[in-house]
């Protein structure tokens, strides 16, 4: 049997390009899923904090955040948000930066690791990104995260225990250490089979192309055994 392609994705809940990249990856993989010899693919999400110094309750809106963290004018910040909103719309996403609540994302990353252990990583990642960018929900406080976890089918008490105990902080740090080892300094970043890297929210065709290429390599390797 041919081994599945492993796609490891480094991203942050607070990264608008990461949600766009996730959607484009899914569209690209959906395209190859209809191939006569469709690739087997396993996608795993890994933690990356773009702004670990952000407080849990950031005082200000998107413009304030970008001014503080990127050193640009408020006008430039709002223009940047508008551009990202347009690109997100092309990916089928309806961003609302006017209601977005900036927060520290380490707890959200812990939750994604807990969900992975429960076999629900993708659903939890999707829920967090949608809550943050589309619905303006808070994704940094334990109570809010437990509510979102319950919405995807996770147990409330088990989720709260996982977050309060900080059981998955070590897993978050391990992901970030691996990102540094790979030389990743921006997200989203996709690592295919541990040997190919794709940086940024590439179009769906880029992902379908690499999936077909790597699947052909897997078939050749299997035939040579």
XYZ file of C-alpha atoms in Angstrom:
225
model
C 0.000 0.000 0.000
C 1.273 3.470 -0.901
C 1.930 5.710 2.091
C -0.148 8.859 2.489
C 1.321 12.272 1.733
C 1.922 14.112 4.996
C 1.227 17.831 4.961
C 2.273 19.713 8.089
C 0.903 23.242 8.357
C 2.308 25.934 10.639
C -0.212 28.698 11.244
C -1.708 31.058 13.806
C -5.345 31.574 14.740
C -4.721 35.339 14.494
C -3.293 35.141 10.962
C -5.803 36.133 8.244
C -3.626 34.616 5.522
C -3.603 31.309 7.401
C -7.367 30.918 7.060
C -7.141 31.788 3.364
C -4.308 29.268 2.996
C -6.351 26.593 4.749
C -9.240 27.097 2.351
C -6.974 27.073 -0.693
C -5.276 23.895 0.518
C -8.659 22.236 0.950
C -9.766 23.315 -2.532
C -6.551 22.032 -4.074
C -6.865 18.673 -2.330
C -10.553 18.437 -3.283
C -9.516 18.791 -6.916
C -7.053 15.885 -6.789
C -9.546 13.784 -4.829
C -11.433 13.284 -8.095
C -8.348 11.885 -9.882
C -8.557 8.261 -10.999
C -5.601 7.525 -8.726
C -6.399 10.028 -5.987
C -3.617 10.722 -3.464
C -3.979 9.773 0.167
C -3.255 12.874 2.258
C -2.878 13.495 5.989
C -2.956 17.133 7.115
C -1.677 18.148 10.561
C -1.785 21.669 11.979
C 1.047 23.044 14.101
C 1.301 26.050 16.398
C 2.937 29.349 15.486
C 2.394 32.591 17.415
C 2.803 35.692 15.293
C 2.523 38.032 18.271
C 3.014 36.153 21.557
C 3.203 39.429 23.479
C -0.403 40.350 22.646
C -2.521 40.561 25.823
C -5.563 38.335 26.253
C -7.768 41.436 26.135
C -6.234 43.833 23.619
C -7.567 47.375 23.902
C -8.270 48.651 20.413
C -9.424 47.650 16.949
C -7.669 46.209 13.896
C -6.203 49.578 12.969
C -4.750 50.078 16.447
C -3.252 46.585 16.407
C -1.547 46.997 13.035
C -0.239 50.454 13.939
C 1.341 49.068 17.109
C 2.696 45.822 15.661
C 3.741 46.879 12.160
C 4.700 50.489 12.746
C 2.480 51.814 9.956
C -0.072 54.615 9.825
C -3.714 53.973 10.666
C -4.661 54.728 7.076
C -2.174 52.125 5.821
C -3.457 49.647 8.394
C -7.051 49.980 7.262
C -6.045 49.733 3.603
C -4.157 46.542 4.448
C -7.233 45.098 6.161
C -9.375 45.958 3.140
C -6.943 44.187 0.795
C -6.924 41.046 2.924
C -10.730 41.133 3.114
C -10.904 41.176 -0.694
C -8.524 38.207 -1.017
C -10.454 36.328 1.676
C -13.688 36.901 -0.248
C -12.112 35.231 -3.286
C -11.434 32.206 -1.052
C -15.074 32.156 0.054
C -14.503 33.844 3.429
C -16.384 36.856 4.791
C -13.925 38.656 7.080
C -15.142 41.320 9.522
C -12.147 43.225 10.844
C -14.484 45.851 12.331
C -15.603 43.386 15.049
C -12.418 41.300 15.342
C -11.083 40.885 18.877
C -7.302 40.651 19.036
C -6.003 38.388 21.768
C -3.141 36.144 22.799
C -3.505 32.855 20.893
C -1.537 30.403 23.037
C -4.709 28.982 24.642
C -6.294 28.525 21.232
C -3.215 26.591 20.128
C -3.454 24.431 23.246
C -7.071 23.728 22.325
C -6.100 22.647 18.809
C -3.642 20.157 20.302
C -6.315 18.816 22.664
C -8.719 18.473 19.745
C -6.043 16.605 17.791
C -5.799 14.056 20.590
C -9.585 13.675 20.392
C -9.468 13.189 16.605
C -11.097 16.578 15.906
C -8.192 18.860 15.060
C -9.407 20.093 11.682
C -12.907 20.854 12.970
C -11.513 22.783 15.932
C -9.040 24.728 13.814
C -11.801 25.668 11.383
C -14.137 26.718 14.197
C -11.520 28.945 15.808
C -10.595 30.687 12.570
C -14.220 31.299 11.646
C -15.048 32.529 15.135
C -12.135 34.960 15.055
C -12.273 36.399 11.547
C -15.907 35.995 10.528
C -17.902 36.220 13.760
C -15.778 38.463 15.966
C -15.774 35.929 18.819
C -13.115 36.023 21.530
C -10.608 33.159 21.103
C -8.233 33.872 23.967
C -10.223 33.259 27.147
C -10.851 29.813 28.581
C -14.638 30.228 28.904
C -14.992 31.348 25.287
C -12.748 28.554 24.045
C -14.737 25.928 25.955
C -17.925 27.193 24.259
C -16.320 26.854 20.834
C -14.995 23.402 21.686
C -18.467 22.219 22.687
C -19.815 23.498 19.363
C -17.591 21.017 17.491
C -18.450 18.142 19.815
C -15.720 18.215 22.473
C -16.560 17.666 26.135
C -16.786 20.908 28.120
C -15.234 19.628 31.354
C -12.397 17.812 29.598
C -11.669 20.890 27.480
C -11.618 23.206 30.478
C -9.312 20.839 32.346
C -6.945 20.667 29.370
C -6.757 24.455 29.127
C -6.546 25.290 32.827
C -3.906 22.617 33.477
C -1.818 23.866 30.523
C -1.298 20.233 29.585
C -0.640 21.095 25.944
C 1.672 24.092 26.350
C 4.659 21.791 25.842
C 3.204 20.614 22.523
C 2.735 24.228 21.417
C 6.357 25.031 22.276
C 7.574 21.901 20.484
C 5.778 23.047 17.316
C 7.393 26.461 17.594
C 10.810 24.897 18.135
C 10.325 22.802 15.003
C 9.328 25.916 13.065
C 12.583 27.576 14.096
C 14.525 24.450 13.111
C 12.918 24.595 9.654
C 13.706 28.303 9.400
C 10.025 29.273 9.265
C 9.620 32.980 9.995
C 6.164 33.580 8.588
C 2.895 31.715 8.222
C 1.098 29.943 6.769
C 3.895 27.533 5.930
C 3.271 24.080 4.501
C 5.785 21.228 4.746
C 5.084 18.275 2.466
C 6.570 14.938 3.483
C 9.210 16.779 5.493
C 11.099 17.776 2.344
C 9.109 20.339 0.348
C 8.107 23.744 1.684
C 5.356 26.073 0.477
C 5.221 29.550 1.972
C 2.126 31.738 2.082
C -1.502 31.418 1.065
C -0.845 29.965 -2.373
C -3.724 29.397 -4.835
C -5.481 26.002 -4.868
C -3.655 24.970 -8.046
C -0.300 25.121 -6.244
C -1.508 22.554 -3.723
C -3.095 20.248 -6.300
C 0.119 20.353 -8.333
C 2.411 19.444 -5.427
C 0.002 16.739 -4.255
C 0.058 15.059 -7.680
C 3.847 15.383 -7.916
C 4.495 13.891 -4.487
C 1.910 11.146 -4.994
C 3.707 10.113 -8.180
C 6.928 9.952 -6.162
C 5.215 7.758 -3.570
C 3.984 5.401 -6.290
C 7.459 5.128 -7.767
C 8.969 4.387 -4.365
C 6.327 1.724 -3.658
C 6.923 0.084 -7.038
C 10.677 -0.042 -6.408
C 10.275 -2.038 -3.197
